[in-house]
Coordinates of C-alpha atoms in Angstrom, one line a residue:
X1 CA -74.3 33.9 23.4
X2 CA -71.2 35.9 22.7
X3 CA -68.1 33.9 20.9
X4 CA -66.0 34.7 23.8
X5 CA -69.1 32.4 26.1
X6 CA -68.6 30.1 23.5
X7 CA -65.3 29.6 23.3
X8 CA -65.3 28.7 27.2
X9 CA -67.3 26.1 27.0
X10 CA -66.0 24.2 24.6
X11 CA -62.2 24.5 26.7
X12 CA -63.9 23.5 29.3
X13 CA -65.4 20.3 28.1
X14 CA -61.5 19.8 26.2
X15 CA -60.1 20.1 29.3
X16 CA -62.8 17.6 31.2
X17 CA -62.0 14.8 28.3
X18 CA -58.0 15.1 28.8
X19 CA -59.1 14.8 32.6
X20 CA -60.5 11.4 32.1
X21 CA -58.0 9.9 29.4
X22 CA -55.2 11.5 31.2
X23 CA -53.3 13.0 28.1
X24 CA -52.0 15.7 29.6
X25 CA -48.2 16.8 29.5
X26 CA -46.3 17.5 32.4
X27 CA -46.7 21.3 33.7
X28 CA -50.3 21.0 34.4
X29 CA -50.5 21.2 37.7
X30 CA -53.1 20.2 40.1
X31 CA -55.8 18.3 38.0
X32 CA -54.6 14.7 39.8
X33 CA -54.9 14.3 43.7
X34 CA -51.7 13.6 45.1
X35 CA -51.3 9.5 45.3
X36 CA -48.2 9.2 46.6
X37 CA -46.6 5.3 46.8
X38 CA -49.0 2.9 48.5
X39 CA -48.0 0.5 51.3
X40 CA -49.9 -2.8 51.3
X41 CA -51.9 -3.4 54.6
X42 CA -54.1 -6.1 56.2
X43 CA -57.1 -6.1 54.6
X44 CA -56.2 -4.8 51.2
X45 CA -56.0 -0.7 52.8
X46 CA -53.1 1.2 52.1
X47 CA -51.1 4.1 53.3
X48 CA -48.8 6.4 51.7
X49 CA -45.1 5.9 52.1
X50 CA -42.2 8.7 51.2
X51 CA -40.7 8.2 47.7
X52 CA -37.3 8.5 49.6
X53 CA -37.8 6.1 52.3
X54 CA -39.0 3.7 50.2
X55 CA -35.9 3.8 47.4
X56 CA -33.3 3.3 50.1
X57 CA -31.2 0.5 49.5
X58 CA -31.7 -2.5 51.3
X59 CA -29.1 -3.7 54.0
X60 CA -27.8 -7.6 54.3
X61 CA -25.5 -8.8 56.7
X62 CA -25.3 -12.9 57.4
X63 CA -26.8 -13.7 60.5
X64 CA -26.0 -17.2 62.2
X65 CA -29.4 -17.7 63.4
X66 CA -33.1 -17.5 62.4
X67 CA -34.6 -13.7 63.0
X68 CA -38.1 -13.4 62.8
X69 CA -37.2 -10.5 60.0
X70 CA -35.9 -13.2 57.9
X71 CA -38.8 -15.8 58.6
X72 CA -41.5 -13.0 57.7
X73 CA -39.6 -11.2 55.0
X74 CA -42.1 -10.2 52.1
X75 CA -42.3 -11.6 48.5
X76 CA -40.4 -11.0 46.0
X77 CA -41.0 -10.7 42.2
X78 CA -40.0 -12.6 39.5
X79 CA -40.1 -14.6 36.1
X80 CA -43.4 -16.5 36.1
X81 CA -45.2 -14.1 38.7
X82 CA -48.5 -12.4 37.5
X83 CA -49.6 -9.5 38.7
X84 CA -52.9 -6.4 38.3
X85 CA -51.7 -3.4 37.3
X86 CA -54.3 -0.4 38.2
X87 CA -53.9 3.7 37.3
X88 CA -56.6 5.7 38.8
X89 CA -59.0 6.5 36.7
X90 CA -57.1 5.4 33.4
X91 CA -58.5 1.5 33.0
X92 CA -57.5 1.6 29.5
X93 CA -53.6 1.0 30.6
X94 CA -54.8 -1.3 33.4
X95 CA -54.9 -4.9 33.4
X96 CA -53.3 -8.3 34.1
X97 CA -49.4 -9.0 33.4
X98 CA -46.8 -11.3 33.5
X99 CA -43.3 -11.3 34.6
X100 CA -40.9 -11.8 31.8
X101 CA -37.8 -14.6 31.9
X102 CA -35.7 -11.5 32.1
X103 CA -37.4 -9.7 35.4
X104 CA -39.5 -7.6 33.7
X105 CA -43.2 -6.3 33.0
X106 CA -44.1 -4.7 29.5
X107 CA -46.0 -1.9 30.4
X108 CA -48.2 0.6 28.5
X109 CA -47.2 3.6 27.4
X110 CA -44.0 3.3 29.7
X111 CA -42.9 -0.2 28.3
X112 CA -40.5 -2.5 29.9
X113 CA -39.6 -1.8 33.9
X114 CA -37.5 -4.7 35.7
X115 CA -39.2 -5.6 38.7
X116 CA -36.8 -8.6 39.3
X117 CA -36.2 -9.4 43.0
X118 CA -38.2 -6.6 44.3
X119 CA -40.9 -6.6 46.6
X120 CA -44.7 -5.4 45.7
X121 CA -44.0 -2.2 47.5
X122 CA -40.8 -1.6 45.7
X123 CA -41.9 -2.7 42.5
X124 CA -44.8 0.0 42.6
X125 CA -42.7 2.7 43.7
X126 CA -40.5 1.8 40.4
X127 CA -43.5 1.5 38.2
X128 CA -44.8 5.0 39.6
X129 CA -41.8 6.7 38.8
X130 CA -41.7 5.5 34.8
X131 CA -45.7 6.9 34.9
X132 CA -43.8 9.7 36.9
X133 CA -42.0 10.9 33.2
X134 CA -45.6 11.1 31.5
X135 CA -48.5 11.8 34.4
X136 CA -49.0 14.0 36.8
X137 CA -48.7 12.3 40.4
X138 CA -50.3 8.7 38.7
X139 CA -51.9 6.5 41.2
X140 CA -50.5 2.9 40.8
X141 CA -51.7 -0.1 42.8
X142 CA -49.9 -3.5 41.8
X143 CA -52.0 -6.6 43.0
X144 CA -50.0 -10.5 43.0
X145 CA -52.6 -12.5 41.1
X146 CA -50.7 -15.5 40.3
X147 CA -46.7 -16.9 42.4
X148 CA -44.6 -18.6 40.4
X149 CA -43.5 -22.3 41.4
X150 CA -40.3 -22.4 43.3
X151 CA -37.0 -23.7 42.0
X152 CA -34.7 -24.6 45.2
X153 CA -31.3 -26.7 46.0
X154 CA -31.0 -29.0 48.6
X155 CA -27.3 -30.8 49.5
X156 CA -25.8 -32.3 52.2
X157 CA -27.0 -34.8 54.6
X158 CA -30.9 -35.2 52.3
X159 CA -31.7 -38.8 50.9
X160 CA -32.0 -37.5 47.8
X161 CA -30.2 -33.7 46.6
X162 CA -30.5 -31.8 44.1
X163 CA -33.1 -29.4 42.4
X164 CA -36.6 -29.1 43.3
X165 CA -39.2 -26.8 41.9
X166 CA -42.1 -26.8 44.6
X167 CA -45.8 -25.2 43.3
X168 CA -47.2 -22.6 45.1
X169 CA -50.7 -23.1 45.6
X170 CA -51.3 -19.3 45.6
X171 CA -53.0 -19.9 49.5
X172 CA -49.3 -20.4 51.4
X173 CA -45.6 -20.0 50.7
X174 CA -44.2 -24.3 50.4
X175 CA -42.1 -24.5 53.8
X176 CA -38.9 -25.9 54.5
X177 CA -40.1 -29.3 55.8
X178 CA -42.1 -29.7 52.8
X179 CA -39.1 -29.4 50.6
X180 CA -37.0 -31.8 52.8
X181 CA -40.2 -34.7 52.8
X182 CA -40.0 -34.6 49.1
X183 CA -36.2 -34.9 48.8
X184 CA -36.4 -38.1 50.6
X185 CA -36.0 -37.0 54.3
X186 CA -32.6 -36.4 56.1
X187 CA -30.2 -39.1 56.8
X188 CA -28.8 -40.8 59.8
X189 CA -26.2 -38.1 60.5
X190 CA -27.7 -34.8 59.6
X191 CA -27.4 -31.8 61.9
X192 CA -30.7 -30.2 62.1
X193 CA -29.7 -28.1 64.4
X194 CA -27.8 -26.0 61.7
X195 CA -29.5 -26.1 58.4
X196 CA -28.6 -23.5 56.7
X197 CA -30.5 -21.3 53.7
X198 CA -28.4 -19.1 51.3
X199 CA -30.9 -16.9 49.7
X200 CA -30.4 -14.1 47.4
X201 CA -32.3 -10.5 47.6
X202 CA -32.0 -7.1 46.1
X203 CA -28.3 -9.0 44.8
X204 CA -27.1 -9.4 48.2
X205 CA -26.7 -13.3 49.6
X206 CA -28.4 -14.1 53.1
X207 CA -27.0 -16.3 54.6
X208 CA -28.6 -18.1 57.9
X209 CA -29.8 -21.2 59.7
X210 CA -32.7 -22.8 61.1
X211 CA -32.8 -24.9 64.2
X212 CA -35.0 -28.0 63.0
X213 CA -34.6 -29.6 66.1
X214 CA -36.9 -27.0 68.2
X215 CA -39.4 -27.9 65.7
X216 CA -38.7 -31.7 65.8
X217 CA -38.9 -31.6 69.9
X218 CA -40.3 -28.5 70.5
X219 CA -43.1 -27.6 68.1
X220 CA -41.5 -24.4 67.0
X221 CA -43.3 -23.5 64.1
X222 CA -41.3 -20.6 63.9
X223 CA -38.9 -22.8 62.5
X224 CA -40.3 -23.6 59.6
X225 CA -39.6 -20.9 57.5
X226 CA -41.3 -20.8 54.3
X227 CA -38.9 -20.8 51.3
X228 CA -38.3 -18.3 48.4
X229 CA -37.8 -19.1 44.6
X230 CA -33.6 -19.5 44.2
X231 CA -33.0 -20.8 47.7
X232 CA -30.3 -23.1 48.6
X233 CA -30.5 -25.6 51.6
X234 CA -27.9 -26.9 53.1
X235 CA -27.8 -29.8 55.6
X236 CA -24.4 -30.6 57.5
X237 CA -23.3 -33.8 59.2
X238 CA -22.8 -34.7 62.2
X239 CA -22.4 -37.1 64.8
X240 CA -26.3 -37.8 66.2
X241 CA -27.0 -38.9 70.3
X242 CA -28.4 -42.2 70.1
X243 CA -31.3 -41.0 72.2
X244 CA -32.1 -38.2 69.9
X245 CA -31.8 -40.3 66.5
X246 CA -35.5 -42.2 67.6
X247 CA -37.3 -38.7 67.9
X248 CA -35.9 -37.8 64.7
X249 CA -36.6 -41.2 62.8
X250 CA -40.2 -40.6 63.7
X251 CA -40.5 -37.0 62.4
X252 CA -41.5 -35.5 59.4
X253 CA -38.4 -34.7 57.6
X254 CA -37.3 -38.4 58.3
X255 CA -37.7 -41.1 54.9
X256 CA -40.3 -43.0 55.2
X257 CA -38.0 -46.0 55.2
X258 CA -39.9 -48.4 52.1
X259 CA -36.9 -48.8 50.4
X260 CA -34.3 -51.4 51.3
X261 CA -30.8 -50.5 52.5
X262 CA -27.8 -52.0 52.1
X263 CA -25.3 -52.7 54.7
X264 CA -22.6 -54.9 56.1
X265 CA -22.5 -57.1 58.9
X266 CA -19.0 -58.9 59.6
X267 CA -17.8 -59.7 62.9
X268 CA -18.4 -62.4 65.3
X269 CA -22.1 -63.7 63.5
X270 CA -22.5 -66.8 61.7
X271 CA -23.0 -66.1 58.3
X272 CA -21.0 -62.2 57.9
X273 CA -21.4 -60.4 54.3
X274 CA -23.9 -57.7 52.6
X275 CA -27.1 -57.8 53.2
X276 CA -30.3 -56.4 51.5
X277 CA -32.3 -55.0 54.9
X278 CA -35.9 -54.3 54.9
X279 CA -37.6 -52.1 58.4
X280 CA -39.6 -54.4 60.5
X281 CA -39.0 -57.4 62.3
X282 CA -36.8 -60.3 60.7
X283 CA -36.4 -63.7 61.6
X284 CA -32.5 -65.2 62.4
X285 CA -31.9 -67.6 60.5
X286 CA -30.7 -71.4 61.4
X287 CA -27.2 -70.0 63.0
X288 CA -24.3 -71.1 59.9
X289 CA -27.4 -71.9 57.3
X290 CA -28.7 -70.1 54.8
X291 CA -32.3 -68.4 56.0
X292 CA -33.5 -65.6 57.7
X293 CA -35.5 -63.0 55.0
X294 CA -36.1 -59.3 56.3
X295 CA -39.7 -58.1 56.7
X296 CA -41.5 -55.2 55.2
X297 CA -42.4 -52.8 57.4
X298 CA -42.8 -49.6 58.0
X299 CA -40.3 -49.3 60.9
X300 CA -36.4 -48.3 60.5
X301 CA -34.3 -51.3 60.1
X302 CA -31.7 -51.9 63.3
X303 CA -28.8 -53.3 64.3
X304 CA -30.6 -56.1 65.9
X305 CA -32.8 -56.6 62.5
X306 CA -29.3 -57.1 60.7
X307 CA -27.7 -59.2 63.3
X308 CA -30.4 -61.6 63.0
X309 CA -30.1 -61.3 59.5
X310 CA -26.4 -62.7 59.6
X311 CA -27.7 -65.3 61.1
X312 CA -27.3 -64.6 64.8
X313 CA -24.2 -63.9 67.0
X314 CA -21.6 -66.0 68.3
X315 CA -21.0 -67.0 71.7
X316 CA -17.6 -65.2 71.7
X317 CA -19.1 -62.1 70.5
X318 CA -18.5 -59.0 72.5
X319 CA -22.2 -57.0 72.4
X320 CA -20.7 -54.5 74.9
X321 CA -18.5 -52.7 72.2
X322 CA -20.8 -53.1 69.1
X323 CA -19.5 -50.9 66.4
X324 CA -21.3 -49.0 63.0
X325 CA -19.6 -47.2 60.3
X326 CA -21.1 -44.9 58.3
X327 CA -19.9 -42.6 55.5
X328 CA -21.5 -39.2 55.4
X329 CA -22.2 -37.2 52.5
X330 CA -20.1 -34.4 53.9
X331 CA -17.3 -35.2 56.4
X332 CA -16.3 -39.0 55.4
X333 CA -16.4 -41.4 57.7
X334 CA -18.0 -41.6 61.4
X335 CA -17.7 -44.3 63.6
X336 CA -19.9 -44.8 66.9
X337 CA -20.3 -47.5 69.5
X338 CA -23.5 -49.6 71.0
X339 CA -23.8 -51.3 74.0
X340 CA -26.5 -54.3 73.0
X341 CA -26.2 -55.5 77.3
X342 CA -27.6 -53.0 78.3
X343 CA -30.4 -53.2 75.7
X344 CA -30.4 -56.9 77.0
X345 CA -29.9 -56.0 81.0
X346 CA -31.8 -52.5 81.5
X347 CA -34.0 -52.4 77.9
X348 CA -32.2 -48.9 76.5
X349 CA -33.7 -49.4 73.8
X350 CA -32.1 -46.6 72.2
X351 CA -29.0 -48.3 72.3
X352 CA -30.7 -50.4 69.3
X353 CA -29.2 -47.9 67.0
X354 CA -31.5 -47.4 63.6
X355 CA -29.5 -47.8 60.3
X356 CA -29.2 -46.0 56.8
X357 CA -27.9 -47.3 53.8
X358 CA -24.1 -48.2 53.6
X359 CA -23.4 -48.7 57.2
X360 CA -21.7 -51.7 58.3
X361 CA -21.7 -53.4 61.6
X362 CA -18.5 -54.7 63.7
X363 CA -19.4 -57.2 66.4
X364 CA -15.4 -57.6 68.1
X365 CA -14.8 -61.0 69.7
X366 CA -14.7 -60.8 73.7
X367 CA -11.7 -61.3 75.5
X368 CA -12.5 -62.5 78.3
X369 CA -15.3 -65.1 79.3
X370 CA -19.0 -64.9 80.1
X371 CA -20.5 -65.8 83.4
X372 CA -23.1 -68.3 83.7
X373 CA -25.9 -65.9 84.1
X374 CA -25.0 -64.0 81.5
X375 CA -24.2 -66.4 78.7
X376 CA -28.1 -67.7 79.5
X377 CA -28.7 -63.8 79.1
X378 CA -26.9 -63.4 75.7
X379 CA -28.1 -67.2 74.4
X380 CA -32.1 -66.2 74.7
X381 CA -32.0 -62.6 72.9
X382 CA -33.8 -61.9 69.9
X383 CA -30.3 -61.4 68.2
X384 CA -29.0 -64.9 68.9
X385 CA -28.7 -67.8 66.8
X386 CA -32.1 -69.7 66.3
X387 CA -30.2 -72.8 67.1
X388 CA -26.7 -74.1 68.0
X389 CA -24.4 -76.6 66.7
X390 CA -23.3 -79.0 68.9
X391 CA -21.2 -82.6 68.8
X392 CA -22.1 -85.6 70.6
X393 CA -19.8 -88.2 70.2
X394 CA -19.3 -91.9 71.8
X395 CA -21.6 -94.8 72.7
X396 CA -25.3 -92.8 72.1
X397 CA -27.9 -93.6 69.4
X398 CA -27.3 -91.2 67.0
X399 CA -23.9 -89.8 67.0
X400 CA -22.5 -86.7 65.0
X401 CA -23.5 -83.3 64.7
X402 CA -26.9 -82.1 66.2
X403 CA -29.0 -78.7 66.4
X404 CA -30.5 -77.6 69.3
X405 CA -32.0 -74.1 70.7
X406 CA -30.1 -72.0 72.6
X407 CA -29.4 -72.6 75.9
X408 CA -30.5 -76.3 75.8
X409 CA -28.8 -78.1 78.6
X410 CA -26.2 -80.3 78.4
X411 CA -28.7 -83.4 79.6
X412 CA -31.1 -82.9 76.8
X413 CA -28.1 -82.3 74.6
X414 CA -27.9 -85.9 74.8
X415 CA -31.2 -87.1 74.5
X416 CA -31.1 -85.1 71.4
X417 CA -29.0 -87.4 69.9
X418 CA -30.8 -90.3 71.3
X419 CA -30.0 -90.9 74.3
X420 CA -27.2 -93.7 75.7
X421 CA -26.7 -97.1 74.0
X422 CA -26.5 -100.2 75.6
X423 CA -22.7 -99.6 76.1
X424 CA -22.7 -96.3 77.1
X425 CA -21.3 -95.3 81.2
X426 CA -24.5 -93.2 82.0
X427 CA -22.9 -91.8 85.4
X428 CA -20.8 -89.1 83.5
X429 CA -19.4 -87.9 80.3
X430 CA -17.0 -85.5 79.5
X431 CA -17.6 -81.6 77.9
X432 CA -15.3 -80.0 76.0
X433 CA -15.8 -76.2 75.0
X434 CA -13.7 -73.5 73.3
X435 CA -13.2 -70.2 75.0
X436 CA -13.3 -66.7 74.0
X437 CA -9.1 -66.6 74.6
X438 CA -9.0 -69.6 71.9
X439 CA -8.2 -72.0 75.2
X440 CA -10.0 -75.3 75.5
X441 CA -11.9 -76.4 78.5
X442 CA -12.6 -80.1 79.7
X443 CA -15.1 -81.0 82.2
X444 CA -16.1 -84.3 83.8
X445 CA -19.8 -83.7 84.7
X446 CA -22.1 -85.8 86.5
X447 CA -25.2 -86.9 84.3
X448 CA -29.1 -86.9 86.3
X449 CA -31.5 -86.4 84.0
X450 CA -34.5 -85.2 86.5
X451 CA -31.4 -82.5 87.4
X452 CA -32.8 -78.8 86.0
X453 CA -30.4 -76.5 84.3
X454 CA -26.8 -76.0 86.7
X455 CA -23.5 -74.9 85.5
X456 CA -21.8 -77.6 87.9
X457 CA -23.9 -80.6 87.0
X458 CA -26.1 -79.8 83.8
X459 CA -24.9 -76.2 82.2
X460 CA -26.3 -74.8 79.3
X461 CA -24.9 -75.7 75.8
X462 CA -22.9 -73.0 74.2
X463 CA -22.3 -73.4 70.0
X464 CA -19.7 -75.9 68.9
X465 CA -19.5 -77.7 72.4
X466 CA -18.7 -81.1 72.4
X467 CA -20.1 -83.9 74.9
X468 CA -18.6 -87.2 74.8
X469 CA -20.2 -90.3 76.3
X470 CA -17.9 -93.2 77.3
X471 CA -18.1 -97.0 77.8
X472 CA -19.2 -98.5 80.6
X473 CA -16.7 -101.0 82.4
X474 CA -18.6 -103.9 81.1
X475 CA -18.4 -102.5 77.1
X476 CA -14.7 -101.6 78.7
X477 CA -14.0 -105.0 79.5
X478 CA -16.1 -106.5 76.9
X479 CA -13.8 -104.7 74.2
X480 CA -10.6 -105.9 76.2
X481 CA -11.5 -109.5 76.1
X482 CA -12.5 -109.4 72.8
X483 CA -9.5 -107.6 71.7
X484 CA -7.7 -110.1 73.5
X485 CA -9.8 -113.3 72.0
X486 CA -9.8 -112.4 69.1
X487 CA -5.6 -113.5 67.8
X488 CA -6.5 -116.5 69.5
X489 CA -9.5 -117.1 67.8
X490 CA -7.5 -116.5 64.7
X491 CA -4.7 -118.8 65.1
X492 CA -7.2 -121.5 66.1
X493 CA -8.8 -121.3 62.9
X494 CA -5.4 -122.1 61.3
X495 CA -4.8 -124.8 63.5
X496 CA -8.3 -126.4 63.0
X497 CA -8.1 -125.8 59.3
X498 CA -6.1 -129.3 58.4
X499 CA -8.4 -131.8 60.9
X500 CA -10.9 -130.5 59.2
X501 CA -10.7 -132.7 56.3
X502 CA -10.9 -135.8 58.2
X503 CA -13.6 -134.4 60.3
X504 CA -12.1 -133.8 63.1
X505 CA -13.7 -130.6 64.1

C-alpha cells in the first residue's frame, strides 16, 4: 500500500473519533444533522421550533379575570429545580443538574447559563446557543427531573397570612385551594369572587383574579389554578349575603372551626360580656345565673349558640333588628342586620348568621310591645332564657322570688310558690308587669285553676312579673278587729295589773 493510501486511512479514522467526541472547531461544516430547538410535546415527541420565534420576548398585560392562558401557563425554572441535560451523541457532558440559588445551571464545557424564570423550552434554546459558540448545530434536550417546593404569600381575608412553602409532589402543581386549607381557611367576610394572584414571569408582574365562588357553587375546576413558586394571594373583604355565607362555611377553603372564638354579646340578654364560643349546640343557661358551657362540635358557632350562651334574651328584646359587628382584616369595620322572627316564624335559617372570631352581637331593646301570640313565640325559642324570674307576693305559702320555665301561666305561677294560704282571696289577684316603653301595667285577673293558658284570665308569665295575692274579707276583717282589739287589750292589762295582787283577776 502506497503512503499516500496510508495516509487516508488513518484521516479518516481521526476524523471518525472527533465525530464521536465532538472536538471539532467551528467551520466544519456538515458532520452534525441539523437539530434545531426542540418543543416538548405529549408523550415526550418533539418538534423543531425557529431560533427567532422562540427568543421573542414575552408580552404581559394585567388582566382582571382568569384566562385559560394564565391557568395553563407552563413551568418555570428555578433555584431548587433539577433537571437532565442530554447532547446527542456526546454522553460524557450529559447528566443530572441542579438549579443554583442564583438561577443558574453549571454546565460543561460552557459553564454557568441563568435559566431563572424561564420555561423548559426557553431554557433549551439558551443552553443551545452557549453549545452554539463551541458545536456545530448541538442537539440539546432538557428533561424536569425534580420541582422545587413552592414559597407563596397569602394576605387579606385568610385565618391565618403569611408565607407558605407548599411541596410539590413531582405528579401535580399544589392548587390554590390547597394553599388557602392550610392557611386556615377564609374568614367570614372574604370576597371570593375576586382573589387575586400577583405572579412574576420573565420580570414582568401578572396580575389577575380567580372567581372562587364558581368553584364553591359551581364546580369550576377551572378555577382552581394551580400556583407557581413566588406567588402572592390576595383575598379582599367584603360584605357576604347571609344565604351565601352557609355554602361557603361548608366548603373547602372554609376553617374547619375546632378552635374557639371570641366574641361579644351585650344587649338585651341576661348575663352580657365576652364569651369563649365553641361550634355546636350549647345549652342557655338559668336566665341571670351563671351556666350555660358551649359544646364542641364540628359545626360553625351562631348567633343563636352565643345568645344562649349570655344566658338567653330578654322579654324586651327586639330579635327583628339583631345586629353583628365585625372588623375585617382589610376595610375596618362592617356592620350587618338579622332578623331572628323570621328564623322563629318562617325557619330562614340563614338568617342564623355563623360567626368568626371578634364579632360582637347587639340585641336593641323593642319599642313597642309584643302581642300575645308572639311573646309565647319568642318565650319557647331555643334562644330564650331556660327559666324566668318571677315575684309572688302576699298571703301564699312560700312567698318571694321564684323560677319558672318560660311561658308558664300565671295560675301555675302561683302554685309554684305554694299555692294560697288560709288567708288568701282565691277569686283574684293582681299582675303587675313592666313594658318594653319602661311603663308599668296592673291587671286584676280572675284566678280558675282548671282555666288553660288565656291572656284575659290566665296569660303567660313574662320575666320579672309580679303576682300579688290578697286577703280575703275574713283575713281583711280579721286584721281590722284585731288591729282594733288589740289597744284595748293593752290598756286592760294596765288596768288589771293592780287587782292582781289581791287576786282579783
Amino acid at each position: 500500500m502506497s503512503n499516500l493510501a496510508i495516509f487516508r486511512v488513518l484521516l479518516s479514522q481521526r476524523l471518525g473519533l472527533a465525530l464521536t467526541t465532538g472536538l471539532l472547531l467551528i467551520g466544519i461544516d456538515g458532520l452534525y444533522p441539523s437539530v434545531a430547538p426542540a418543543q416538548r410535546m405529549p408523550g415526550g415527541s418533539t418538534t423543531a421550533v425557529p431560533l427567532v420565534e422562540a427568543q421573542k420576548p414575552p408580552t404581559t398585560t394585567a388582566a382582571p379575570r382568569l384566562s385559560p392562558q394564565v391557568s395553563n401557563e407552563p413551568y418555570t425554572l428555578g433555584a431548587g429545580d433539577r433537571v437532565q441535560l442530554t447532547l446527542f451523541q456526546l454522553p460524557q457532558y450529559s447528566g443530572e443538574f441542579e438549579v443554583q440559588v442564583d438561577g443558574t445551571l453549571t454546565l460543561p464545557v460552557v459553564g454557568n447559563v441563568n435559566v431563572q424564570g424561564l420555561t423548559l423550552d426557553t431554557a433549551t434554546e439558551r443552553i443551545t446557543a452557549r453549545y452554539s459558540q463551541f458545536l456545530r448545530r448541538p442537539g440539546v434536550t432538557l428533561n424536569l427531573l425534580t420541582r422545587r417546593p413552592l414559597v407563596i404569600g397569602v394576605a387579606g381575608e385568610i385565618n391565618r397570612p403569611g408565607s407558605y412553602t407548599l411541596a410539590n409532589n413531582g405528579t401535580a402543581f399544589p392548587t390554590i385551594t390547597q394553599l388557602l386549607t392550610q392557611a386556615g381557611g377564609v374568614t367570614g367576610s372574604a370576597n371570593v369572587r375576586e382573589v387575586q394572584v400577583r405572579r412574576l414571569r420573565n420580570g414582568q408582574t401578572q396580575l389577575f383574579a380567580v372567581n372562587l365562588w364558581d368553584l364553591v357553587s359551581g364546580g369550576d375546576l377551572g378555577q382552581d389554578i394551580t400556583l407557581r413558586d413566588g406567588d402572592s394571594i390576595f383575598i379582599p373583604s367584603t360584605l357576604v349575603p347571609l344565604e351565601e355565607a352557609q355554602l361557603l362555611a361548608e366548603a373547602a377553603i372554609a376553617p374547619t372551626n375546632t378552635s374557639p372564638i371570641n366574641i361579644a354579646v351585650v344587649g338585651e340578654v341576661f348575663r352580657p360580656g365576652p364569651y369563649t364560643l365553641r361550634g355546636g349546640s350549647t345549652r342557655t343557661g338559668d336566665a341571670g345565673l351563671p351556666g350555660g358551657e358551649g359544646g364542641g362540635s364540628a359545626r360553625p358557632p351562631k348567633i343563636t349558640d352565643a345568645i344562649q350562651l349570655a344566658g338567653g334574651i330578654k322579654p324586651m328584646a327586639n330579635i327583628r333588628q339583631v345586629q353583628v359587628r365585625r372588623l375585617t382584616r382589610t376595610s375596618g369595620e362592617q356592620v350587618f342586620t338579622v332578623d331572628l322572627w323570621s328564623l322563629l316564624e318562617a325557619g330562614a335559617t340563614q338568617q342564623n348568621a355563623l360567626l368568626q372570631e371578634g364579632d360582637t352581637v347587639f340585641i336593641p331593646t323593642a319599642t313597642t310591645a309584643l302581642g300575645p301570640a308572639e311573646a309565647s313565640s319568642l318565650a319557647s325559642a331555643s334562644f330564650a332564657p331556660d327559666t324566668i324570674r318571677i315575684n309572688v307576693v302576699g298571703e301564699v305559702r312560700n312567698a318571694g322570688l321564684v323560677e319558672v320555665p318560660p311561658n308558664t301561666p300565671l295560675n301555675q305561677g302561683i302554685l309554684a310558690a305554694g299555692g294560697f294560704n288560709t288567708r288568701a282571696r282565691e277569686t283574684t289577684v293582681g299582675l303587675v308587669r313592666l313594658n318594653p316603653d319602661g311603663t308599668v301595667t296592673q291587671r286584676e285577673i280572675n284566678i280558675d285553676f282548671a282555666q288553660g293558658i288565656s291572656d284575659a284570665d290566665n296569660p303567660a308569665l313574662q320575666n320579672n312579673d309580679i303576682i300579688i295575692v290578697g286577703r280575703s274579707g275574713l283575713a281583711s276583717f280579721s286584721d281590722t278587729l284585731g288591729g282594733i282589739a288589740n289597744p284595748l287589750a293593752n290598756f286592760l292589762n294596765i288596768l288589771s295589773a293592780p287587782f292582781r295582787i289581791f287576786n282579783l283577776f
